[in-house]
Amino acid sequence: DNAYVLSGSDDSNLRLWRARASERMGAKSNRQRATIEYADKLKDRFKHVPEVRRVLRQRNVPTAIKRASNTKHEMLASRKRKEENERKSAKPGTKPRIPERQKPILGTTSK
């Protein structure tokens, strides 16, 4: 019924995600169901209007997650910049470029 999305990874983890994460789970009253259906019909009817299209495309992310992703992005950019500076200041050929996937794993955690 398109209510869930199933994803898997190489380490044999399966995850079950809600397709519409902002929607409430559980039983809905007739009034709630009618309200949701009416809102969906309005969105479908006016999806060509630029303001409505912008709102429909918008995805809000929690502030803590947004900050963490920005911090991680800055750290990776800093690390790449440092490696590039080291490569520029070293003798030619002494510091080859290593792809990110081939860099050593610094640590693992196990339960």
mmCIF file of N, CA, C and O in Angstrom:
data_model
loop_
_atom_site.group_PDB
_atom_site.id
_atom_site.type_symbol
_atom_site.label_atom_id
_atom_site.label_comp_id
_atom_site.label_asym_id
_atom_site.label_seq_id
_atom_site.Cartn_x
_atom_site.Cartn_y
_atom_site.Cartn_z
ATOM 1 N N ASP A 1 0.821 -1.206 0.000
ATOM 2 C CA ASP A 1 0.000 0.000 0.000
ATOM 3 C C ASP A 1 0.860 1.263 0.000
ATOM 4 O O ASP A 1 0.384 2.318 0.337
ATOM 5 N N ASN A 2 2.147 1.173 -0.323
ATOM 6 C CA ASN A 2 3.069 2.309 -0.423
ATOM 7 C C ASN A 2 3.203 3.079 0.885
ATOM 8 O O ASN A 2 3.505 4.261 0.883
ATOM 9 N N ALA A 3 2.957 2.439 1.998
ATOM 10 C CA ALA A 3 3.086 3.118 3.283
ATOM 11 C C ALA A 3 4.503 2.996 3.835
ATOM 12 O O ALA A 3 4.918 3.803 4.656
ATOM 13 N N TYR A 4 5.261 1.996 3.366
ATOM 14 C CA TYR A 4 6.602 1.754 3.884
ATOM 15 C C TYR A 4 7.597 1.570 2.752
ATOM 16 O O TYR A 4 7.235 1.172 1.642
ATOM 17 N N VAL A 5 8.869 1.868 3.062
ATOM 18 C CA VAL A 5 9.973 1.658 2.130
ATOM 19 C C VAL A 5 10.957 0.733 2.818
ATOM 20 O O VAL A 5 11.304 0.935 3.984
ATOM 21 N N LEU A 6 11.409 -0.275 2.116
ATOM 22 C CA LEU A 6 12.345 -1.248 2.656
ATOM 23 C C LEU A 6 13.704 -1.014 2.025
ATOM 24 O O LEU A 6 13.811 -0.888 0.801
ATOM 25 N N SER A 7 14.774 -0.918 2.835
ATOM 26 C CA SER A 7 16.111 -0.734 2.294
ATOM 27 C C SER A 7 17.057 -1.729 2.949
ATOM 28 O O SER A 7 16.861 -2.140 4.091
ATOM 29 N N GLY A 8 18.068 -2.117 2.206
ATOM 30 C CA GLY A 8 19.058 -3.064 2.705
ATOM 31 C C GLY A 8 20.460 -2.553 2.438
ATOM 32 O O GLY A 8 20.681 -1.712 1.573
ATOM 33 N N SER A 9 21.422 -3.079 3.182
ATOM 34 C CA SER A 9 22.809 -2.649 2.997
ATOM 35 C C SER A 9 23.708 -3.873 2.889
ATOM 36 O O SER A 9 23.281 -5.016 3.064
ATOM 37 N N ASP A 10 24.989 -3.615 2.597
ATOM 38 C CA ASP A 10 25.962 -4.695 2.414
ATOM 39 C C ASP A 10 26.205 -5.486 3.694
ATOM 40 O O ASP A 10 26.554 -6.654 3.640
ATOM 41 N N ASP A 11 26.038 -4.844 4.840
ATOM 42 C CA ASP A 11 26.290 -5.538 6.106
ATOM 43 C C ASP A 11 25.038 -6.264 6.599
ATOM 44 O O ASP A 11 24.895 -6.527 7.781
ATOM 45 N N SER A 12 24.158 -6.608 5.681
ATOM 46 C CA SER A 12 22.943 -7.397 5.907
ATOM 47 C C SER A 12 21.990 -6.772 6.938
ATOM 48 O O SER A 12 21.371 -7.464 7.719
ATOM 49 N N ASN A 13 21.902 -5.464 6.909
ATOM 50 C CA ASN A 13 20.915 -4.762 7.728
ATOM 51 C C ASN A 13 19.722 -4.410 6.856
ATOM 52 O O ASN A 13 19.878 -3.902 5.753
ATOM 53 N N LEU A 14 18.551 -4.702 7.328
ATOM 54 C CA LEU A 14 17.326 -4.289 6.659
ATOM 55 C C LEU A 14 16.663 -3.208 7.488
ATOM 56 O O LEU A 14 16.578 -3.312 8.704
ATOM 57 N N ARG A 15 16.186 -2.182 6.815
ATOM 58 C CA ARG A 15 15.512 -1.094 7.518
ATOM 59 C C ARG A 15 14.147 -0.874 6.884
ATOM 60 O O ARG A 15 14.001 -0.907 5.667
ATOM 61 N N LEU A 16 13.184 -0.615 7.717
ATOM 62 C CA LEU A 16 11.823 -0.345 7.284
ATOM 63 C C LEU A 16 11.531 1.112 7.600
ATOM 64 O O LEU A 16 11.586 1.532 8.759
ATOM 65 N N TRP A 17 11.259 1.909 6.566
ATOM 66 C CA TRP A 17 11.028 3.337 6.713
ATOM 67 C C TRP A 17 9.572 3.637 6.353
ATOM 68 O O TRP A 17 8.995 2.999 5.495
ATOM 69 N N ARG A 18 9.027 4.639 7.001
ATOM 70 C CA ARG A 18 7.703 5.105 6.603
ATOM 71 C C ARG A 18 7.851 5.956 5.352
ATOM 72 O O ARG A 18 8.742 6.798 5.259
ATOM 73 N N ALA A 19 6.993 5.752 4.369
ATOM 74 C CA ALA A 19 7.073 6.510 3.126
ATOM 75 C C ALA A 19 6.764 7.988 3.370
ATOM 76 O O ALA A 19 7.373 8.863 2.772
ATOM 77 N N ARG A 20 5.829 8.245 4.248
ATOM 78 C CA ARG A 20 5.501 9.621 4.615
ATOM 79 C C ARG A 20 5.800 9.771 6.095
ATOM 80 O O ARG A 20 4.949 9.515 6.944
ATOM 81 N N ALA A 21 7.006 10.218 6.395
ATOM 82 C CA ALA A 21 7.467 10.256 7.782
ATOM 83 C C ALA A 21 6.693 11.265 8.630
ATOM 84 O O ALA A 21 6.562 11.088 9.836
ATOM 85 N N SER A 22 6.176 12.302 8.014
ATOM 86 C CA SER A 22 5.482 13.327 8.798
ATOM 87 C C SER A 22 4.060 12.915 9.160
ATOM 88 O O SER A 22 3.440 13.535 10.015
ATOM 89 N N GLU A 23 3.546 11.872 8.515
ATOM 90 C CA GLU A 23 2.184 11.429 8.802
ATOM 91 C C GLU A 23 2.104 10.691 10.131
ATOM 92 O O GLU A 23 2.998 9.952 10.488
ATOM 93 N N ARG A 24 1.008 10.887 10.828
ATOM 94 C CA ARG A 24 0.814 10.184 12.095
ATOM 95 C C ARG A 24 0.493 8.729 11.842
ATOM 96 O O ARG A 24 -0.174 8.382 10.868
ATOM 97 N N MET A 25 0.957 7.881 12.733
ATOM 98 C CA MET A 25 0.652 6.455 12.628
ATOM 99 C C MET A 25 -0.597 6.155 13.452
ATOM 100 O O MET A 25 -1.012 6.944 14.287
ATOM 101 N N GLY A 26 -1.150 4.997 13.229
ATOM 102 C CA GLY A 26 -2.289 4.569 14.028
ATOM 103 C C GLY A 26 -3.613 4.877 13.346
ATOM 104 O O GLY A 26 -3.669 5.386 12.227
ATOM 105 N N ALA A 27 -4.676 4.553 14.052
ATOM 106 C CA ALA A 27 -6.012 4.744 13.507
ATOM 107 C C ALA A 27 -6.352 6.228 13.459
ATOM 108 O O ALA A 27 -5.998 6.996 14.343
ATOM 109 N N LYS A 28 -7.058 6.603 12.385
ATOM 110 C CA LYS A 28 -7.470 7.988 12.219
ATOM 111 C C LYS A 28 -8.989 8.045 12.273
ATOM 112 O O LYS A 28 -9.677 7.161 11.767
ATOM 113 N N SER A 29 -9.482 9.110 12.845
ATOM 114 C CA SER A 29 -10.936 9.282 12.869
ATOM 115 C C SER A 29 -11.400 9.689 11.469
ATOM 116 O O SER A 29 -10.604 10.063 10.611
ATOM 117 N N ASN A 30 -12.690 9.609 11.238
ATOM 118 C CA ASN A 30 -13.232 10.000 9.935
ATOM 119 C C ASN A 30 -12.937 11.463 9.624
ATOM 120 O O ASN A 30 -12.670 11.821 8.486
ATOM 121 N N ARG A 31 -12.989 12.276 10.663
ATOM 122 C CA ARG A 31 -12.708 13.706 10.474
ATOM 123 C C ARG A 31 -11.250 13.932 10.056
ATOM 124 O O ARG A 31 -10.973 14.719 9.149
ATOM 125 N N GLN A 32 -10.311 13.240 10.713
ATOM 126 C CA GLN A 32 -8.896 13.370 10.348
ATOM 127 C C GLN A 32 -8.658 12.871 8.924
ATOM 128 O O GLN A 32 -7.932 13.503 8.151
ATOM 129 N N ARG A 33 -9.240 11.723 8.582
ATOM 130 C CA ARG A 33 -9.073 11.152 7.250
ATOM 131 C C ARG A 33 -9.614 12.111 6.183
ATOM 132 O O ARG A 33 -8.985 12.334 5.142
ATOM 133 N N ALA A 34 -10.785 12.713 6.457
ATOM 134 C CA ALA A 34 -11.373 13.659 5.500
ATOM 135 C C ALA A 34 -10.492 14.895 5.343
ATOM 136 O O ALA A 34 -10.304 15.402 4.224
ATOM 137 N N THR A 35 -9.929 15.376 6.427
ATOM 138 C CA THR A 35 -9.046 16.535 6.379
ATOM 139 C C THR A 35 -7.804 16.235 5.546
ATOM 140 O O THR A 35 -7.385 17.055 4.715
ATOM 141 N N ILE A 36 -7.199 15.075 5.751
ATOM 142 C CA ILE A 36 -6.000 14.691 5.008
ATOM 143 C C ILE A 36 -6.314 14.534 3.523
ATOM 144 O O ILE A 36 -5.563 15.005 2.655
ATOM 145 N N GLU A 37 -7.442 13.894 3.205
ATOM 146 C CA GLU A 37 -7.834 13.721 1.799
ATOM 147 C C GLU A 37 -8.095 15.066 1.138
ATOM 148 O O GLU A 37 -7.696 15.284 -0.009
ATOM 149 N N TYR A 38 -8.734 15.979 1.856
ATOM 150 C CA TYR A 38 -9.011 17.304 1.313
ATOM 151 C C TYR A 38 -7.709 18.058 1.048
ATOM 152 O O TYR A 38 -7.536 18.678 -0.008
ATOM 153 N N ALA A 39 -6.769 17.989 1.985
ATOM 154 C CA ALA A 39 -5.475 18.660 1.805
ATOM 155 C C ALA A 39 -4.722 18.068 0.621
ATOM 156 O O ALA A 39 -4.112 18.808 -0.173
ATOM 157 N N ASP A 40 -4.773 16.746 0.469
ATOM 158 C CA ASP A 40 -4.102 16.112 -0.666
ATOM 159 C C ASP A 40 -4.722 16.540 -1.993
ATOM 160 O O ASP A 40 -4.018 16.778 -2.973
ATOM 161 N N LYS A 41 -6.055 16.644 -2.030
ATOM 162 C CA LYS A 41 -6.727 17.089 -3.252
ATOM 163 C C LYS A 41 -6.351 18.535 -3.591
ATOM 164 O O LYS A 41 -6.139 18.876 -4.759
ATOM 165 N N LEU A 42 -6.262 19.387 -2.564
ATOM 166 C CA LEU A 42 -5.861 20.774 -2.799
ATOM 167 C C LEU A 42 -4.430 20.846 -3.347
ATOM 168 O O LEU A 42 -4.150 21.597 -4.283
ATOM 169 N N LYS A 43 -3.534 20.044 -2.751
ATOM 170 C CA LYS A 43 -2.147 20.026 -3.224
ATOM 171 C C LYS A 43 -2.078 19.568 -4.671
ATOM 172 O O LYS A 43 -1.336 20.124 -5.476
ATOM 173 N N ASP A 44 -2.863 18.552 -5.004
ATOM 174 C CA ASP A 44 -2.861 18.036 -6.367
ATOM 175 C C ASP A 44 -3.458 19.053 -7.341
ATOM 176 O O ASP A 44 -2.971 19.218 -8.458
ATOM 177 N N ARG A 45 -4.503 19.745 -6.904
ATOM 178 C CA ARG A 45 -5.176 20.693 -7.781
ATOM 179 C C ARG A 45 -4.322 21.920 -8.082
ATOM 180 O O ARG A 45 -4.335 22.444 -9.201
ATOM 181 N N PHE A 46 -3.564 22.391 -7.083
ATOM 182 C CA PHE A 46 -2.787 23.616 -7.244
ATOM 183 C C PHE A 46 -1.281 23.368 -7.320
ATOM 184 O O PHE A 46 -0.493 24.262 -7.034
ATOM 185 N N LYS A 47 -0.876 22.175 -7.734
ATOM 186 C CA LYS A 47 0.559 21.863 -7.769
ATOM 187 C C LYS A 47 1.308 22.647 -8.841
ATOM 188 O O LYS A 47 2.524 22.734 -8.794
ATOM 189 N N HIS A 48 0.605 23.244 -9.801
ATOM 190 C CA HIS A 48 1.260 24.023 -10.853
ATOM 191 C C HIS A 48 1.580 25.448 -10.404
ATOM 192 O O HIS A 48 2.376 26.118 -11.035
ATOM 193 N N VAL A 49 1.003 25.913 -9.316
ATOM 194 C CA VAL A 49 1.253 27.262 -8.809
ATOM 195 C C VAL A 49 2.650 27.285 -8.177
ATOM 196 O O VAL A 49 2.984 26.422 -7.366
ATOM 197 N N PRO A 50 3.483 28.265 -8.556
ATOM 198 C CA PRO A 50 4.881 28.276 -8.070
ATOM 199 C C PRO A 50 5.016 28.238 -6.554
ATOM 200 O O PRO A 50 5.884 27.534 -6.033
ATOM 201 N N GLU A 51 4.183 28.972 -5.827
ATOM 202 C CA GLU A 51 4.298 29.001 -4.372
ATOM 203 C C GLU A 51 3.974 27.629 -3.774
ATOM 204 O O GLU A 51 4.650 27.162 -2.858
ATOM 205 N N VAL A 52 2.952 26.982 -4.300
ATOM 206 C CA VAL A 52 2.569 25.660 -3.795
ATOM 207 C C VAL A 52 3.647 24.644 -4.160
ATOM 208 O O VAL A 52 4.010 23.792 -3.340
ATOM 209 N N ARG A 53 4.172 24.737 -5.373
ATOM 210 C CA ARG A 53 5.227 23.820 -5.801
ATOM 211 C C ARG A 53 6.461 23.945 -4.894
ATOM 212 O O ARG A 53 7.071 22.946 -4.507
ATOM 213 N N ARG A 54 6.798 25.183 -4.514
ATOM 214 C CA ARG A 54 7.949 25.406 -3.635
ATOM 215 C C ARG A 54 7.716 24.771 -2.268
ATOM 216 O O ARG A 54 8.598 24.127 -1.705
ATOM 217 N N VAL A 55 6.521 24.924 -1.728
ATOM 218 C CA VAL A 55 6.201 24.351 -0.424
ATOM 219 C C VAL A 55 6.214 22.819 -0.492
ATOM 220 O O VAL A 55 6.692 22.149 0.420
ATOM 221 N N LEU A 56 5.698 22.247 -1.574
ATOM 222 C CA LEU A 56 5.666 20.790 -1.716
ATOM 223 C C LEU A 56 7.069 20.196 -1.830
ATOM 224 O O LEU A 56 7.315 19.083 -1.382
ATOM 225 N N ARG A 57 7.988 20.935 -2.449
ATOM 226 C CA ARG A 57 9.367 20.446 -2.603
ATOM 227 C C ARG A 57 10.171 20.564 -1.316
ATOM 228 O O ARG A 57 11.184 19.890 -1.147
ATOM 229 N N GLN A 58 9.753 21.437 -0.416
ATOM 230 C CA GLN A 58 10.513 21.733 0.793
ATOM 231 C C GLN A 58 10.544 20.526 1.725
ATOM 232 O O GLN A 58 9.532 19.884 1.975
ATOM 233 N N ARG A 59 11.739 20.205 2.222
ATOM 234 C CA ARG A 59 11.906 19.125 3.186
ATOM 235 C C ARG A 59 12.601 19.704 4.415
ATOM 236 O O ARG A 59 13.737 20.172 4.331
ATOM 237 N N ASN A 60 11.923 19.681 5.542
ATOM 238 C CA ASN A 60 12.498 20.214 6.768
ATOM 239 C C ASN A 60 13.293 19.135 7.482
ATOM 240 O O ASN A 60 12.815 18.024 7.669
ATOM 241 N N VAL A 61 14.509 19.494 7.867
ATOM 242 C CA VAL A 61 15.395 18.587 8.577
ATOM 243 C C VAL A 61 15.583 19.147 9.988
ATOM 244 O O VAL A 61 15.724 20.366 10.146
ATOM 245 N N PRO A 62 15.594 18.307 11.024
ATOM 246 C CA PRO A 62 15.830 18.817 12.377
ATOM 247 C C PRO A 62 17.152 19.573 12.466
ATOM 248 O O PRO A 62 18.139 19.224 11.797
ATOM 249 N N THR A 63 17.179 20.599 13.294
ATOM 250 C CA THR A 63 18.336 21.485 13.398
ATOM 251 C C THR A 63 19.598 20.728 13.790
ATOM 252 O O THR A 63 20.672 20.992 13.236
ATOM 253 N N ALA A 64 19.499 19.797 14.733
ATOM 254 C CA ALA A 64 20.686 19.061 15.176
ATOM 255 C C ALA A 64 21.283 18.247 14.030
ATOM 256 O O ALA A 64 22.513 18.207 13.859
ATOM 257 N N ILE A 65 20.435 17.629 13.227
ATOM 258 C CA ILE A 65 20.930 16.836 12.098
ATOM 259 C C ILE A 65 21.548 17.750 11.050
ATOM 260 O O ILE A 65 22.594 17.444 10.478
ATOM 261 N N LYS A 66 20.929 18.873 10.782
ATOM 262 C CA LYS A 66 21.457 19.834 9.807
ATOM 263 C C LYS A 66 22.824 20.341 10.246
ATOM 264 O O LYS A 66 23.761 20.400 9.448
ATOM 265 N N ARG A 67 22.972 20.695 11.524
ATOM 266 C CA ARG A 67 24.259 21.172 12.036
ATOM 267 C C ARG A 67 25.318 20.091 11.948
ATOM 268 O O ARG A 67 26.463 20.356 11.588
ATOM 269 N N ALA A 68 24.937 18.866 12.294
ATOM 270 C CA ALA A 68 25.901 17.758 12.242
ATOM 271 C C ALA A 68 26.367 17.510 10.822
ATOM 272 O O ALA A 68 27.568 17.287 10.584
ATOM 273 N N SER A 69 25.456 17.569 9.862
ATOM 274 C CA SER A 69 25.875 17.345 8.470
ATOM 275 C C SER A 69 26.750 18.489 7.977
ATOM 276 O O SER A 69 27.726 18.261 7.244
ATOM 277 N N ASN A 70 26.447 19.723 8.378
ATOM 278 C CA ASN A 70 27.300 20.852 8.001
ATOM 279 C C ASN A 70 28.690 20.721 8.622
ATOM 280 O O ASN A 70 29.703 20.988 7.960
ATOM 281 N N THR A 71 28.757 20.309 9.887
ATOM 282 C CA THR A 71 30.043 20.121 10.560
ATOM 283 C C THR A 71 30.859 19.031 9.877
ATOM 284 O O THR A 71 32.060 19.198 9.640
ATOM 285 N N LYS A 72 30.212 17.932 9.532
ATOM 286 C CA LYS A 72 30.913 16.850 8.855
ATOM 287 C C LYS A 72 31.414 17.298 7.489
ATOM 288 O O LYS A 72 32.538 16.972 7.099
ATOM 289 N N HIS A 73 30.606 18.054 6.776
ATOM 290 C CA HIS A 73 31.021 18.559 5.471
ATOM 291 C C HIS A 73 32.251 19.460 5.603
ATOM 292 O O HIS A 73 33.196 19.359 4.806
ATOM 293 N N GLU A 74 32.259 20.335 6.611
ATOM 294 C CA GLU A 74 33.411 21.205 6.854
ATOM 295 C C GLU A 74 34.655 20.393 7.203
ATOM 296 O O GLU A 74 35.760 20.700 6.738
ATOM 297 N N MET A 75 34.473 19.338 8.022
ATOM 298 C CA MET A 75 35.616 18.509 8.400
ATOM 299 C C MET A 75 36.208 17.799 7.185
ATOM 300 O O MET A 75 37.439 17.749 7.023
ATOM 301 N N LEU A 76 35.348 17.259 6.320
ATOM 302 C CA LEU A 76 35.842 16.571 5.124
ATOM 303 C C LEU A 76 36.527 17.542 4.175
ATOM 304 O O LEU A 76 37.580 17.222 3.604
ATOM 305 N N ALA A 77 35.959 18.725 4.018
ATOM 306 C CA ALA A 77 36.582 19.734 3.152
ATOM 307 C C ALA A 77 37.934 20.156 3.711
ATOM 308 O O ALA A 77 38.912 20.320 2.960
ATOM 309 N N SER A 78 38.030 20.300 5.032
ATOM 310 C CA SER A 78 39.289 20.672 5.668
ATOM 311 C C SER A 78 40.350 19.588 5.471
ATOM 312 O O SER A 78 41.501 19.872 5.168
ATOM 313 N N ARG A 79 39.913 18.319 5.637
ATOM 314 C CA ARG A 79 40.840 17.206 5.456
ATOM 315 C C ARG A 79 41.363 17.140 4.023
ATOM 316 O O ARG A 79 42.557 16.959 3.782
ATOM 317 N N LYS A 80 40.467 17.327 3.055
ATOM 318 C CA LYS A 80 40.883 17.318 1.642
ATOM 319 C C LYS A 80 41.818 18.479 1.333
ATOM 320 O O LYS A 80 42.803 18.325 0.613
ATOM 321 N N ARG A 81 41.511 19.662 1.893
ATOM 322 C CA ARG A 81 42.357 20.832 1.671
ATOM 323 C C ARG A 81 43.742 20.602 2.254
ATOM 324 O O ARG A 81 44.766 20.922 1.635
ATOM 325 N N LYS A 82 43.803 19.985 3.439
ATOM 326 C CA LYS A 82 45.091 19.696 4.078
ATOM 327 C C LYS A 82 45.900 18.710 3.239
ATOM 328 O O LYS A 82 47.104 18.905 3.021
ATOM 329 N N GLU A 83 45.247 17.649 2.760
ATOM 330 C CA GLU A 83 45.959 16.674 1.921
ATOM 331 C C GLU A 83 46.478 17.326 0.645
ATOM 332 O O GLU A 83 47.593 17.032 0.204
ATOM 333 N N GLU A 84 45.668 18.202 0.058
ATOM 334 C CA GLU A 84 46.088 18.881 -1.174
ATOM 335 C C GLU A 84 47.271 19.806 -0.904
ATOM 336 O O GLU A 84 48.226 19.870 -1.697
ATOM 337 N N ASN A 85 47.251 20.508 0.226
ATOM 338 C CA ASN A 85 48.383 21.378 0.585
ATOM 339 C C ASN A 85 49.644 20.565 0.839
ATOM 340 O O ASN A 85 50.746 20.971 0.437
ATOM 341 N N GLU A 86 49.500 19.409 1.521
ATOM 342 C CA GLU A 86 50.663 18.547 1.749
ATOM 343 C C GLU A 86 51.214 18.030 0.425
ATOM 344 O O GLU A 86 52.427 17.938 0.233
ATOM 345 N N ARG A 87 50.308 17.693 -0.486
ATOM 346 C CA ARG A 87 50.724 17.185 -1.791
ATOM 347 C C ARG A 87 51.454 18.266 -2.582
ATOM 348 O O ARG A 87 52.446 18.001 -3.267
ATOM 349 N N LYS A 88 51.002 19.520 -2.488
ATOM 350 C CA LYS A 88 51.634 20.617 -3.211
ATOM 351 C C LYS A 88 53.025 20.919 -2.671
ATOM 352 O O LYS A 88 53.933 21.265 -3.431
ATOM 353 N N SER A 89 53.198 20.801 -1.342
ATOM 354 C CA SER A 89 54.486 21.164 -0.738
ATOM 355 C C SER A 89 55.489 20.009 -0.760
ATOM 356 O O SER A 89 56.671 20.226 -0.524
ATOM 357 N N ALA A 90 55.054 18.796 -1.052
ATOM 358 C CA ALA A 90 55.957 17.642 -1.096
ATOM 359 C C ALA A 90 56.605 17.540 -2.477
ATOM 360 O O ALA A 90 56.192 18.195 -3.437
ATOM 361 N N LYS A 91 57.629 16.695 -2.548
ATOM 362 C CA LYS A 91 58.269 16.458 -3.840
ATOM 363 C C LYS A 91 57.264 15.785 -4.772
ATOM 364 O O LYS A 91 56.440 14.989 -4.321
ATOM 365 N N PRO A 92 57.346 16.078 -6.052
ATOM 366 C CA PRO A 92 56.406 15.458 -7.000
ATOM 367 C C PRO A 92 56.523 13.928 -6.982
ATOM 368 O O PRO A 92 57.609 13.376 -7.020
ATOM 369 N N GLY A 93 55.395 13.257 -6.878
ATOM 370 C CA GLY A 93 55.357 11.798 -6.908
ATOM 371 C C GLY A 93 55.496 11.129 -5.562
ATOM 372 O O GLY A 93 55.334 9.913 -5.460
ATOM 373 N N THR A 94 55.821 11.851 -4.500
ATOM 374 C CA THR A 94 56.003 11.221 -3.190
ATOM 375 C C THR A 94 54.676 11.003 -2.467
ATOM 376 O O THR A 94 54.561 10.116 -1.638
ATOM 377 N N LYS A 95 53.675 11.828 -2.739
ATOM 378 C CA LYS A 95 52.358 11.695 -2.103
ATOM 379 C C LYS A 95 51.303 11.481 -3.183
ATOM 380 O O LYS A 95 50.708 12.433 -3.673
ATOM 381 N N PRO A 96 51.042 10.239 -3.548
ATOM 382 C CA PRO A 96 50.034 9.997 -4.589
ATOM 383 C C PRO A 96 48.616 10.198 -4.046
ATOM 384 O O PRO A 96 48.377 10.139 -2.837
ATOM 385 N N ARG A 97 47.697 10.439 -4.956
ATOM 386 C CA ARG A 97 46.291 10.572 -4.565
ATOM 387 C C ARG A 97 45.736 9.189 -4.270
ATOM 388 O O ARG A 97 45.877 8.275 -5.058
ATOM 389 N N ILE A 98 45.088 9.054 -3.114
ATOM 390 C CA ILE A 98 44.466 7.788 -2.731
ATOM 391 C C ILE A 98 42.952 8.015 -2.705
ATOM 392 O O ILE A 98 42.479 8.920 -2.027
ATOM 393 N N PRO A 99 42.185 7.196 -3.438
ATOM 394 C CA PRO A 99 40.726 7.362 -3.402
ATOM 395 C C PRO A 99 40.185 7.135 -1.988
ATOM 396 O O PRO A 99 40.757 6.389 -1.195
ATOM 397 N N GLU A 100 39.071 7.801 -1.691
ATOM 398 C CA GLU A 100 38.475 7.713 -0.358
ATOM 399 C C GLU A 100 38.146 6.276 0.032
ATOM 400 O O GLU A 100 38.300 5.879 1.173
ATOM 401 N N ARG A 101 37.699 5.472 -0.925
ATOM 402 C CA ARG A 101 37.314 4.096 -0.612
ATOM 403 C C ARG A 101 38.512 3.217 -0.281
ATOM 404 O O ARG A 101 38.360 2.177 0.341
ATOM 405 N N GLN A 102 39.693 3.612 -0.741
ATOM 406 C CA GLN A 102 40.879 2.790 -0.486
ATOM 407 C C GLN A 102 41.663 3.248 0.732
ATOM 408 O O GLN A 102 42.647 2.622 1.104
ATOM 409 N N LYS A 103 41.248 4.330 1.356
ATOM 410 C CA LYS A 103 41.935 4.790 2.554
ATOM 411 C C LYS A 103 41.657 3.800 3.682
ATOM 412 O O LYS A 103 40.604 3.184 3.745
ATOM 413 N N PRO A 104 42.618 3.635 4.579
ATOM 414 C CA PRO A 104 42.428 2.636 5.649
ATOM 415 C C PRO A 104 41.302 3.019 6.606
ATOM 416 O O PRO A 104 41.060 4.198 6.863
ATOM 417 N N ILE A 105 40.663 1.999 7.130
ATOM 418 C CA ILE A 105 39.617 2.197 8.136
ATOM 419 C C ILE A 105 40.320 2.373 9.481
ATOM 420 O O ILE A 105 41.114 1.530 9.893
ATOM 421 N N LEU A 106 40.035 3.468 10.160
ATOM 422 C CA LEU A 106 40.739 3.774 11.404
ATOM 423 C C LEU A 106 40.240 2.951 12.573
ATOM 424 O O LEU A 106 40.984 2.653 13.492
ATOM 425 N N GLY A 107 38.998 2.585 12.575
ATOM 426 C CA GLY A 107 38.477 1.823 13.701
ATOM 427 C C GLY A 107 37.121 1.248 13.389
ATOM 428 O O GLY A 107 36.395 1.755 12.537
ATOM 429 N N THR A 108 36.792 0.200 14.092
ATOM 430 C CA THR A 108 35.473 -0.401 13.932
ATOM 431 C C THR A 108 34.861 -0.595 15.306
ATOM 432 O O THR A 108 35.571 -0.693 16.316
ATOM 433 N N THR A 109 33.570 -0.644 15.332
ATOM 434 C CA THR A 109 32.886 -0.913 16.588
ATOM 435 C C THR A 109 32.107 -2.195 16.428
ATOM 436 O O THR A 109 31.586 -2.501 15.369
ATOM 437 N N SER A 110 32.079 -2.970 17.473
ATOM 438 C CA SER A 110 31.309 -4.218 17.445
ATOM 439 C C SER A 110 30.541 -4.334 18.753
ATOM 440 O O SER A 110 30.956 -3.832 19.794
ATOM 441 N N LYS A 111 29.437 -5.011 18.678
ATOM 442 C CA LYS A 111 28.594 -5.161 19.877
ATOM 443 C C LYS A 111 28.832 -6.483 20.530
ATOM 444 O O LYS A 111 29.215 -7.440 20.016
#
